[in-house]
PDB file of C-alpha atoms in Angstrom:
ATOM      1  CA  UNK A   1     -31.347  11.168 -30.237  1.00  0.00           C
ATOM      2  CA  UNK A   2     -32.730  11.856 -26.906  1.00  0.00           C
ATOM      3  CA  UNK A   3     -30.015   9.922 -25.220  1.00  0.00           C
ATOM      4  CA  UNK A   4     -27.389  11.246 -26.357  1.00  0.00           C
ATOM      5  CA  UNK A   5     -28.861  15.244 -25.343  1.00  0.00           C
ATOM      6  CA  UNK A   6     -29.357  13.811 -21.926  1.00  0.00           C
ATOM      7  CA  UNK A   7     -25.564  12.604 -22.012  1.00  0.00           C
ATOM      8  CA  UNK A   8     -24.455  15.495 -23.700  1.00  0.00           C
ATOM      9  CA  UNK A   9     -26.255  17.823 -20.861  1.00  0.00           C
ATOM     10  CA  UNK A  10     -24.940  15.081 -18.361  1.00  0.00           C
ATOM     11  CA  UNK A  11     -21.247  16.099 -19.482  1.00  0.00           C
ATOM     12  CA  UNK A  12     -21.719  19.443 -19.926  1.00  0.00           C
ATOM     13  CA  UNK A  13     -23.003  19.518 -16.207  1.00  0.00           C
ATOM     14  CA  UNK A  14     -20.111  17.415 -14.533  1.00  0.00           C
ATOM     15  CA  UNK A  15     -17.813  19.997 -16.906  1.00  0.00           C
ATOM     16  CA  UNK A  16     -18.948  23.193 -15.496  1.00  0.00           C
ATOM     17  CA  UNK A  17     -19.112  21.704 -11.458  1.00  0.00           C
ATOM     18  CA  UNK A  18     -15.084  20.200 -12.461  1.00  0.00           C
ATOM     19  CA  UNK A  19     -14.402  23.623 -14.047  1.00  0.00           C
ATOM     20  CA  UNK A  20     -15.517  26.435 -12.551  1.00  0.00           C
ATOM     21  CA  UNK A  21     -13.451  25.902  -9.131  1.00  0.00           C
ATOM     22  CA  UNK A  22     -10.693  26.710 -11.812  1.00  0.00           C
ATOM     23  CA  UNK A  23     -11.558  29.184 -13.863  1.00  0.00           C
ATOM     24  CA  UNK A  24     -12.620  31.322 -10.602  1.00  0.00           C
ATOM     25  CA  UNK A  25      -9.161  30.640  -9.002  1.00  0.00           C
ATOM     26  CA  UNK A  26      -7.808  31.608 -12.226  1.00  0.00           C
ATOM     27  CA  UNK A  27     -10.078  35.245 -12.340  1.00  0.00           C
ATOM     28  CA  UNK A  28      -8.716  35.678  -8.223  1.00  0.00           C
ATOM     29  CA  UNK A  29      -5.027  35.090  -9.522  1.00  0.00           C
ATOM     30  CA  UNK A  30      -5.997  38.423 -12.194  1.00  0.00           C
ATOM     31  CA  UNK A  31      -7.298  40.574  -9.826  1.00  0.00           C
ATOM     32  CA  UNK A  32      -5.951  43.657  -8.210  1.00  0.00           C
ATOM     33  CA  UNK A  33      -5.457  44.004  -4.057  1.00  0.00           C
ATOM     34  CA  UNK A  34      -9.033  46.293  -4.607  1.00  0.00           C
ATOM     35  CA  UNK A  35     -11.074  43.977  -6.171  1.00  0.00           C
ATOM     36  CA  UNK A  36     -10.584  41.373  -3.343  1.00  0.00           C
ATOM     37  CA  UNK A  37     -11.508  44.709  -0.808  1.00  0.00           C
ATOM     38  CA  UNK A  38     -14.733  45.157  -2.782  1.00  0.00           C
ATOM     39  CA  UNK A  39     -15.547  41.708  -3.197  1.00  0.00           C
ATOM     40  CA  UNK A  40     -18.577  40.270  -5.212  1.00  0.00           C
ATOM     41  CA  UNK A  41     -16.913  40.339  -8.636  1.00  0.00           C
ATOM     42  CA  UNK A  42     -16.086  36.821 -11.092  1.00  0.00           C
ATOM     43  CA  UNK A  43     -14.496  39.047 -13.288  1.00  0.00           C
ATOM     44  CA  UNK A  44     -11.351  41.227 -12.310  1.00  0.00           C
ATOM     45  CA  UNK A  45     -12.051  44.915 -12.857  1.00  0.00           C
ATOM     46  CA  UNK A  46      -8.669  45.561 -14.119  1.00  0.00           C
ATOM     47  CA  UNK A  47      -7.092  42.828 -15.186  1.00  0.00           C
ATOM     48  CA  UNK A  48      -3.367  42.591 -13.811  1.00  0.00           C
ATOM     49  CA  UNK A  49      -0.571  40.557 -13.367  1.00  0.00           C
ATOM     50  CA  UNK A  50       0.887  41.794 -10.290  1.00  0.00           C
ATOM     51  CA  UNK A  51       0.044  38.514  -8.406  1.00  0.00           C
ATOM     52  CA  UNK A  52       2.215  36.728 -10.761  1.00  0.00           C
ATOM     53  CA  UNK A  53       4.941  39.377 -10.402  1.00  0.00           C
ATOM     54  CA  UNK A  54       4.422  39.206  -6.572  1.00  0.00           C
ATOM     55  CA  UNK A  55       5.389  34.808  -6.483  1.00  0.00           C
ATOM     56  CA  UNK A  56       7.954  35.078  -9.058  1.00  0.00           C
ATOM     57  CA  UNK A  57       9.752  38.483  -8.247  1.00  0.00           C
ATOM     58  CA  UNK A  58       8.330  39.971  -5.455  1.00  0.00           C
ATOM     59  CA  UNK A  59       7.950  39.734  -1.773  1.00  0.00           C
ATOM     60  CA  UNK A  60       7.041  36.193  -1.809  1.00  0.00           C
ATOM     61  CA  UNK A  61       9.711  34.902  -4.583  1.00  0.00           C
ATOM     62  CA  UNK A  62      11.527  33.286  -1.532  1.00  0.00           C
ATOM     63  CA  UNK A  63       8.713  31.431  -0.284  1.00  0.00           C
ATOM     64  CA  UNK A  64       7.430  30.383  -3.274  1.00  0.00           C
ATOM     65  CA  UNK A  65      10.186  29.600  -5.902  1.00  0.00           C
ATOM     66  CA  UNK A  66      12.355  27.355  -3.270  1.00  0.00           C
ATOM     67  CA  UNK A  67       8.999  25.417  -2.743  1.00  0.00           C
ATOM     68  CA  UNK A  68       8.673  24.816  -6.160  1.00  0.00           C
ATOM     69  CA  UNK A  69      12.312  23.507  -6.441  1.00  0.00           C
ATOM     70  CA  UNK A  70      11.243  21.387  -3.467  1.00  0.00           C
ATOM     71  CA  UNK A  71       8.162  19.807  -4.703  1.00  0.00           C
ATOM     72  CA  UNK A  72       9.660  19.105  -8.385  1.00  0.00           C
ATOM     73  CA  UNK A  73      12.478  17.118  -6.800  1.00  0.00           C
ATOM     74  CA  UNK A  74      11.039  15.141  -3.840  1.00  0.00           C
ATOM     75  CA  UNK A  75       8.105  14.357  -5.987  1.00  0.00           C
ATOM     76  CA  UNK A  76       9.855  13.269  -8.963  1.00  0.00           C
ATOM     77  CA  UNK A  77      12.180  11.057  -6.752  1.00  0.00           C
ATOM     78  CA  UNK A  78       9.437   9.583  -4.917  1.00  0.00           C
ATOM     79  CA  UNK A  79       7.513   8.704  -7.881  1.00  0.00           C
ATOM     80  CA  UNK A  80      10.587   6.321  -9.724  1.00  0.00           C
ATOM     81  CA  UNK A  81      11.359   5.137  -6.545  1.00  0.00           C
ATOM     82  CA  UNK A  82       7.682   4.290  -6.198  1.00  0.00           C
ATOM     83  CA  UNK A  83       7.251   2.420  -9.590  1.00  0.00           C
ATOM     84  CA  UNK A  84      10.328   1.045  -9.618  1.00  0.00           C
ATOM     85  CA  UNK A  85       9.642  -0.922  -6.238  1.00  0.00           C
ATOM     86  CA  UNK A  86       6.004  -0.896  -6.646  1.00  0.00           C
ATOM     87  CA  UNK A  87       6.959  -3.270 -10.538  1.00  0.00           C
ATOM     88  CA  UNK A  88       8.957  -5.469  -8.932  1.00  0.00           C
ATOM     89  CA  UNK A  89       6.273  -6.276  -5.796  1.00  0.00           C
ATOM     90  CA  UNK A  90       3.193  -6.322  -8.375  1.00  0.00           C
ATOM     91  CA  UNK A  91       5.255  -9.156 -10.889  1.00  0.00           C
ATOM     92  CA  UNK A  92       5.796 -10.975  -7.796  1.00  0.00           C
ATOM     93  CA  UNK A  93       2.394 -10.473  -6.421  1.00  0.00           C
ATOM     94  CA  UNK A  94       0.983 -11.614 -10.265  1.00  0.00           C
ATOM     95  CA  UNK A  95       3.650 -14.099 -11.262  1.00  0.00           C
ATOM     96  CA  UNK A  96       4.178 -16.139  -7.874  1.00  0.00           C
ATOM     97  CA  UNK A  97       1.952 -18.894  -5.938  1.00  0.00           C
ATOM     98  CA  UNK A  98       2.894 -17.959  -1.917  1.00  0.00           C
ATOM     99  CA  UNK A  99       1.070 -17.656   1.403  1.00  0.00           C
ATOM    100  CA  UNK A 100      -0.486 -14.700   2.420  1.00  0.00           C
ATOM    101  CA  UNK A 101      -0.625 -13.373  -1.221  1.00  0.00           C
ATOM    102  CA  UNK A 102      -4.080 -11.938  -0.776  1.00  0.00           C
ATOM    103  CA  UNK A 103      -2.797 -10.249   2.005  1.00  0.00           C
ATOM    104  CA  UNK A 104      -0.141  -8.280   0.580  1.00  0.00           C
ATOM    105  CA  UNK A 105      -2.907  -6.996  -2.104  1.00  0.00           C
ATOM    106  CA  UNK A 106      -5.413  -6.425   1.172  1.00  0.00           C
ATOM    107  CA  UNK A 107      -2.785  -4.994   3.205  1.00  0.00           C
ATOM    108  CA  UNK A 108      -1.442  -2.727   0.204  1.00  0.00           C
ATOM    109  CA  UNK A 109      -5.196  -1.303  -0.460  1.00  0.00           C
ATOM    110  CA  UNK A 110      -6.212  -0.656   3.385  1.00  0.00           C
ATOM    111  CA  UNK A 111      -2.731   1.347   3.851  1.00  0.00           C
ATOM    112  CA  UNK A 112      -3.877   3.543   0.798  1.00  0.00           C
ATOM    113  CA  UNK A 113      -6.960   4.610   2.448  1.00  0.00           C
ATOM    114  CA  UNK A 114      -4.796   4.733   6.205  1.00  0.00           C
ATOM    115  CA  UNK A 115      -5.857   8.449   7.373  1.00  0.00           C
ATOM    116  CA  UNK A 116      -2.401  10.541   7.246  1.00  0.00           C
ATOM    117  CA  UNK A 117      -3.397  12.567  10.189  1.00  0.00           C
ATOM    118  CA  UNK A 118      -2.941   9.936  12.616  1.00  0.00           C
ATOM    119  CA  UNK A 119       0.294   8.968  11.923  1.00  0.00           C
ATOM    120  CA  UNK A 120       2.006  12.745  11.605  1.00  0.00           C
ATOM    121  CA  UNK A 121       2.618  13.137  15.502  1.00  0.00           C
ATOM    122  CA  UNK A 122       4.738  10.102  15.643  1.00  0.00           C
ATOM    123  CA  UNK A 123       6.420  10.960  12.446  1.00  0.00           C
ATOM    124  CA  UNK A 124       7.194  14.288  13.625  1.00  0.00           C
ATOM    125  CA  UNK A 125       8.864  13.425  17.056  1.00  0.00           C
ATOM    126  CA  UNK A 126      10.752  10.396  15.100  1.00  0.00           C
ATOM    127  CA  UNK A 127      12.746  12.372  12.164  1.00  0.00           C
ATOM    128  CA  UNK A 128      13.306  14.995  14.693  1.00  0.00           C
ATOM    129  CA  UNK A 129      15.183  12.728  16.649  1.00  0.00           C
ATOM    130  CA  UNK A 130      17.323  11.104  13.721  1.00  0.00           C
ATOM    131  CA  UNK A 131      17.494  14.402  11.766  1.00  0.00           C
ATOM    132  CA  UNK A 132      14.998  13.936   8.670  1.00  0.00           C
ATOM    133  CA  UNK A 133      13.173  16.627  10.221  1.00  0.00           C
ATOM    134  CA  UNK A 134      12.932  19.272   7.320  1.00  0.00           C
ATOM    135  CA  UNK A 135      15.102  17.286   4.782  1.00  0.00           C
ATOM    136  CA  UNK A 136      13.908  15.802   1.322  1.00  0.00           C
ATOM    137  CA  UNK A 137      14.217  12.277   2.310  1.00  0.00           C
ATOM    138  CA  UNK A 138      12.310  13.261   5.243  1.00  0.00           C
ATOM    139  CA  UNK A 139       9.476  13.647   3.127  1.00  0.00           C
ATOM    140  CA  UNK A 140      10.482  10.988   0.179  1.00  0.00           C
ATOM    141  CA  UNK A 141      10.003   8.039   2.910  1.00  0.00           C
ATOM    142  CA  UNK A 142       6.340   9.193   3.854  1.00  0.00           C
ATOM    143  CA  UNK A 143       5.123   9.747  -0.051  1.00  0.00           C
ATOM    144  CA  UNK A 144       6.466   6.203  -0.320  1.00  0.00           C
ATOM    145  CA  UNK A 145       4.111   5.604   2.080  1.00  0.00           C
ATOM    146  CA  UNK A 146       1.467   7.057   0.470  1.00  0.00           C
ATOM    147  CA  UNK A 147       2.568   6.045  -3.423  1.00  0.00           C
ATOM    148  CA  UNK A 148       3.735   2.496  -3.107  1.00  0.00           C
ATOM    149  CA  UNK A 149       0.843   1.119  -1.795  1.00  0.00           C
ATOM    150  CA  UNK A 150      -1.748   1.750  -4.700  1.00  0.00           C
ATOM    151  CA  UNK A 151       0.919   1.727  -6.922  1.00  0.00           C
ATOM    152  CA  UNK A 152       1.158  -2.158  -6.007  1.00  0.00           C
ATOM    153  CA  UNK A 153      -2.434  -2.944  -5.968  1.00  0.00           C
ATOM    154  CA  UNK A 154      -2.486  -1.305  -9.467  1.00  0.00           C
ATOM    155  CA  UNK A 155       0.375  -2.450 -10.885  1.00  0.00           C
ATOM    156  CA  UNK A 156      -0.433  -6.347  -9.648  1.00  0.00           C
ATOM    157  CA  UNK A 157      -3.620  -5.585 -12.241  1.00  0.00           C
ATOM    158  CA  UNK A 158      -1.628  -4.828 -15.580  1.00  0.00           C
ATOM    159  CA  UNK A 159       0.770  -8.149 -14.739  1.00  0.00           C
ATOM    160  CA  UNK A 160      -2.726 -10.483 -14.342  1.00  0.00           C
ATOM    161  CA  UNK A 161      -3.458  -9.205 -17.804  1.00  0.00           C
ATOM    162  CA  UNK A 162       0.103 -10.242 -19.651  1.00  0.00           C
ATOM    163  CA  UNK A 163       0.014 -14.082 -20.541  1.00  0.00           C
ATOM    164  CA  UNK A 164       2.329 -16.181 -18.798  1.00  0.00           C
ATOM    165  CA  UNK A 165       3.288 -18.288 -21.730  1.00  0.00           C
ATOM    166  CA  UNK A 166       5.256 -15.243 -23.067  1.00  0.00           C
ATOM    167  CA  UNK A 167       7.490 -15.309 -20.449  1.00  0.00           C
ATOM    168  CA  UNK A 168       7.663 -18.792 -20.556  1.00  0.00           C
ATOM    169  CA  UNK A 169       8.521 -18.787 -24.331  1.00  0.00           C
ATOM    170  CA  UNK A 170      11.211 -16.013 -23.846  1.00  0.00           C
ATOM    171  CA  UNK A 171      12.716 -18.504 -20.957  1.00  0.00           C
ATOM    172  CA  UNK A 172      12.734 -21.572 -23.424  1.00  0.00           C
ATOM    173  CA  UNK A 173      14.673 -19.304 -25.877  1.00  0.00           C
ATOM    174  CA  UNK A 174      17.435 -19.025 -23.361  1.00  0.00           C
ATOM    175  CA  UNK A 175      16.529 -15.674 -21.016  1.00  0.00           C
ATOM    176  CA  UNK A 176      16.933 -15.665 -17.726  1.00  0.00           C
ATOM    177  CA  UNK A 177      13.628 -15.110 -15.200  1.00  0.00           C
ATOM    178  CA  UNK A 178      15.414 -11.845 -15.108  1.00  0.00           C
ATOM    179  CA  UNK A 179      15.868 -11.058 -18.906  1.00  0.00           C
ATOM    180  CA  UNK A 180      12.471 -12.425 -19.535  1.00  0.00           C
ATOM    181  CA  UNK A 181      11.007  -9.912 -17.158  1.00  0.00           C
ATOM    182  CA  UNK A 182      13.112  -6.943 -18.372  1.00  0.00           C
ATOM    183  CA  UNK A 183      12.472  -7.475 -22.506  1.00  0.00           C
ATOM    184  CA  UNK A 184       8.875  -9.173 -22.829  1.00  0.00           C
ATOM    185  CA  UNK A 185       7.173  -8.209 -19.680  1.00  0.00           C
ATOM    186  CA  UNK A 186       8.077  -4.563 -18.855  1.00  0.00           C
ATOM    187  CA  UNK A 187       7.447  -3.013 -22.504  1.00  0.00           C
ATOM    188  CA  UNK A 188       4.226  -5.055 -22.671  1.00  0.00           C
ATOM    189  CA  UNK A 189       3.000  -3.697 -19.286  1.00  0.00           C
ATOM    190  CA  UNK A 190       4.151  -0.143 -19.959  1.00  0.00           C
ATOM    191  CA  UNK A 191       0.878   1.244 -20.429  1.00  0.00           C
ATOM    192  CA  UNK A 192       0.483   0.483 -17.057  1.00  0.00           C
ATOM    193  CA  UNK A 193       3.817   1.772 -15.592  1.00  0.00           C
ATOM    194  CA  UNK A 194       2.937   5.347 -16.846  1.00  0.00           C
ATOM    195  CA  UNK A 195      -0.931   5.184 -15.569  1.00  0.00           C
ATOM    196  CA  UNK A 196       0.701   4.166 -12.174  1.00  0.00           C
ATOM    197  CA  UNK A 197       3.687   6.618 -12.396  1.00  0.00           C
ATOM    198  CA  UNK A 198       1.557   9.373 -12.904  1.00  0.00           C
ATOM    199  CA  UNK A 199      -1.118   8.668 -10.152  1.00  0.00           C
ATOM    200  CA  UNK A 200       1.794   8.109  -8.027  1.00  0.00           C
ATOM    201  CA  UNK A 201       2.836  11.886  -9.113  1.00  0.00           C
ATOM    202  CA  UNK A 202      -0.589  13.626  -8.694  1.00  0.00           C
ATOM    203  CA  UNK A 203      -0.614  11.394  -4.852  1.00  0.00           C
ATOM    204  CA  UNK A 204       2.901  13.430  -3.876  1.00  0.00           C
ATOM    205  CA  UNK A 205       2.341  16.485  -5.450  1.00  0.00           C
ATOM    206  CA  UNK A 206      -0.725  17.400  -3.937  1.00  0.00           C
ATOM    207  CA  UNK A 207       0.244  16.488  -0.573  1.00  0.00           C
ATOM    208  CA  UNK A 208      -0.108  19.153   1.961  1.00  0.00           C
ATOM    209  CA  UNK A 209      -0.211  17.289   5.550  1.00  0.00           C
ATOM    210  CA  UNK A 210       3.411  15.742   5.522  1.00  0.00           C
ATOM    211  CA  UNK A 211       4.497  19.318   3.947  1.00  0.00           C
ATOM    212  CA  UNK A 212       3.154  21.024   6.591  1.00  0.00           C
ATOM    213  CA  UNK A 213       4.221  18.986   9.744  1.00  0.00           C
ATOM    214  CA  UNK A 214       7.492  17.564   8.590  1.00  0.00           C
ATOM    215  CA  UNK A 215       9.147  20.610   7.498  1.00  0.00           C
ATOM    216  CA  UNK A 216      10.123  24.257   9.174  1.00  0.00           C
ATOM    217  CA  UNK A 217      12.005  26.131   6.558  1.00  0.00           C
ATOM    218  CA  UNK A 218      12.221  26.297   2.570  1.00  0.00           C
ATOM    219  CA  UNK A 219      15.145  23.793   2.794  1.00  0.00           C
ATOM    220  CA  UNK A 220      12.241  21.260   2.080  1.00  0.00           C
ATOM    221  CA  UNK A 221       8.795  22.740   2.033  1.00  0.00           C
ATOM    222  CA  UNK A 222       6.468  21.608  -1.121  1.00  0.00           C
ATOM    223  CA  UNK A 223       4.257  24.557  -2.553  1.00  0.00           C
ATOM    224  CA  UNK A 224       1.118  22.942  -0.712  1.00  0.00           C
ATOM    225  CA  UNK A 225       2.868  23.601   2.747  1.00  0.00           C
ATOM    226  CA  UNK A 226       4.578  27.253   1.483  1.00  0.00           C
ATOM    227  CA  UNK A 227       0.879  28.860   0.351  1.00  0.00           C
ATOM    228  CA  UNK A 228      -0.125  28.387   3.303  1.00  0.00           C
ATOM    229  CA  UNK A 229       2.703  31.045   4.949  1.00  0.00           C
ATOM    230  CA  UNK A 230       1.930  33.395   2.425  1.00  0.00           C
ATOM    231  CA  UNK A 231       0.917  36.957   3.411  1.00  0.00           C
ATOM    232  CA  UNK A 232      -0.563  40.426   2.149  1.00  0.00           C
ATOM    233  CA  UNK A 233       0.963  43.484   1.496  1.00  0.00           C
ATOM    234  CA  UNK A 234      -0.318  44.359   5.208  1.00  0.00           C
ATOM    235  CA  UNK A 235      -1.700  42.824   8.596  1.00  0.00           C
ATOM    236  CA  UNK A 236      -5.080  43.739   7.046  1.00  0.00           C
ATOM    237  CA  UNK A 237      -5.036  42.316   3.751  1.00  0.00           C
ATOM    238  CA  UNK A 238      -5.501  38.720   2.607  1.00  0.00           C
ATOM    239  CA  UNK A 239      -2.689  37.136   0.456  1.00  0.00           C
ATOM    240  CA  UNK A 240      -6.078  35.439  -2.092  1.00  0.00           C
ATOM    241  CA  UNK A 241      -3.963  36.846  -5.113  1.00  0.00           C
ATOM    242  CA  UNK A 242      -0.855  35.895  -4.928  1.00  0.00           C
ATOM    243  CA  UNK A 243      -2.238  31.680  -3.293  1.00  0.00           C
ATOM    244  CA  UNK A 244      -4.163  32.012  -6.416  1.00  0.00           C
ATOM    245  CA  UNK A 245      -0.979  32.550  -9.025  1.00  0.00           C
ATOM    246  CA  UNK A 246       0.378  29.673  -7.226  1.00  0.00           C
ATOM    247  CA  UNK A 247      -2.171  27.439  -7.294  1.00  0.00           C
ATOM    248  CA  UNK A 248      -2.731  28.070 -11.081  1.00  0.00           C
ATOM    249  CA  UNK A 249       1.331  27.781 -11.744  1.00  0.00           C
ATOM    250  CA  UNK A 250       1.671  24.492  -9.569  1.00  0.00           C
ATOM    251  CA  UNK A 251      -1.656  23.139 -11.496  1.00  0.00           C
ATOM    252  CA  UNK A 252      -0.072  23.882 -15.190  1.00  0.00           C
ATOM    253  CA  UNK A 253       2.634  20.689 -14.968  1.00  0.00           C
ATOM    254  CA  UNK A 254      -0.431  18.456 -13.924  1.00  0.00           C
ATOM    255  CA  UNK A 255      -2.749  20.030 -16.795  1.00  0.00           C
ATOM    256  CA  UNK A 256       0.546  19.695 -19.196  1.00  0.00           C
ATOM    257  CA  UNK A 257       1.053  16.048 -17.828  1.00  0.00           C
ATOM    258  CA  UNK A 258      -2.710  15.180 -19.303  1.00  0.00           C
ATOM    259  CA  UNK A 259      -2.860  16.652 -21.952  1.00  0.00           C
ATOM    260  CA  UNK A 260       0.112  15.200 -23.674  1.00  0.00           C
ATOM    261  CA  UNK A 261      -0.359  11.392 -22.073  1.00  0.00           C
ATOM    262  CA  UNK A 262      -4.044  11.262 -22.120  1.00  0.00           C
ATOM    263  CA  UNK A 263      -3.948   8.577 -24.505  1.00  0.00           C
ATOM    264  CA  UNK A 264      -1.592   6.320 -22.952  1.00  0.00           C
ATOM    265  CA  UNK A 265      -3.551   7.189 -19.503  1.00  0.00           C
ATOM    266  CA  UNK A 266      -7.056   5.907 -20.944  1.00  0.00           C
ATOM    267  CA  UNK A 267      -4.579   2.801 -22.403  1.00  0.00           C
ATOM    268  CA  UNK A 268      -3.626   2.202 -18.995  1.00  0.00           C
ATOM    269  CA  UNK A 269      -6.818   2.638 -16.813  1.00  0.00           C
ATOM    270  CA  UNK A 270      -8.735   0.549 -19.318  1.00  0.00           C
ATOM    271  CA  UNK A 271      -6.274  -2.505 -19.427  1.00  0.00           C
ATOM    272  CA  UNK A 272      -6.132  -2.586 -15.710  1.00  0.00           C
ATOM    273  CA  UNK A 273      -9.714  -2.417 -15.570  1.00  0.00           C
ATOM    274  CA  UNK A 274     -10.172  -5.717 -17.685  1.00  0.00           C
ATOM    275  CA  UNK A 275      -9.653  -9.125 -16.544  1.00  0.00           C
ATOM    276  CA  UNK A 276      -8.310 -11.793 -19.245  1.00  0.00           C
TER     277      UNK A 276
END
């Protein structure tokens, strides 16, 4: 009994810490202009919605609905083309015997944890000179750079986990190497295509350093990049209100995104975790 209060407190702890960065983003994107002047209020005084109005129909509409086009699109994009390579190199990585297979894995892990920053000044002077400056496939190529890499090392886990004599029996039957991957090991290793297809999503969607240096104008900016252009109603007042709408908005497809595929998430994560 008393272990499961102390894991019950435990939860309701690491809850309230997850939370509560939130919920008080979520009482800033309520309040008035005033109540950020005053300061030192959770609560809005008034509640209103003019922050809301202010991103979807106000002053910062253009800034903030073109983004939103912007991030939907390159994201999604990136993320298919993501799996969809990232499948193909994990069955190989799984399925073959070849040199320097430990090194694709290493080499795929290290590049996941490679520090963006370093790489953004080079980036920058390169697409300017070949025009991807500011373009959507000026950003798809670096999320690929930042998806397909742990989308590999994960997706190389489900594969380990699929027997190999189910392949073989589908080849026996008559399929192809091809046929046999496409029928008996893709559907079986599904679970693990949406865990990976949807960290590869949360990866590009949250992105804010290749937003910010690889693009000038709303032709390709993501909403990480536009909040941070957004302005008050004056010189003098800060623009909390309306980053705070946004940030709750562009948070509601991730929350949506859980909530309906937790199950097949927890599938996923667990699988991977276990070794046959």
């Amino acid at each position: 009994m008393k272990r499961k209060i102390g894991w019950a407190v435990i939860t309701i702890l690491v809850l309230v810490y997850a939370l509560f960065p939130v919920l008080s983003i979520l009482m800033n994107s309520f309040k008035s202009s005033g109540d950020f002047t005053e300061g030192g209020q959770f609560l809005p005084r008034t509640w209103s919605t003019e922050n809301y109005q202010m991103i979807f129909f106000g002053d910062a509409k253009d800034l903030f609905l073109p983004a939103l086009r912007n991030s939907l699109g390159i994201t999604l994009i990136a993320t298919v083309i993501a799996v969809v390579l990232a499948t193909l190199c994990a069955y190989a990585v799984a399925r073959l015997d070849f040199p320097g297979k430990r090194i694709v894995l290493g080499a795929a892990l290290a590049i996941s944890i490679f520090p963006v920053i370093s790489i953004v000044t080079p980036l920058f002077n390169l697409w300017r000179q070949i025009g991807l400056y500011d373009t959507w496939l000026g950003l798809i190529i670096p999320y690929l750079s930042l998806t397909l890499p742990i989308s590999i090392y994960t997706l190389s886990a489900f594969f380990q986990q699929i027997p190999w004599e189910l392949e073989q029996a589908a080849q026996v039957d008559g399929a192809t190497p091809f046929q046999a991957f496409r029928k008996v090991i893709v559907p079986l290793a599904l679970p693990g295509v949406f865990t990976t297809a949807i960290i590869a999503f949360f990866i590009a969607w949250n992105d804010f350093v290749y937003g910010i240096s690889l693009t000038s104008t709303s032709a390709a900016r993501p909403v990480p990049a536009a909040l941070a252009f957004f302005t008050g109603a004056s010189q003098f007042e800060e623009p909390a209100g309306a980053i705070s709408a946004a940030a709750i908005i562009v948070t509601i497809p991730v929350v949506i995104i859980v909530m309906l595929f937790q199950r097949q998430i927890v599938s996923g994560l667990t699988q991977g975790a276990v070794k046959g």
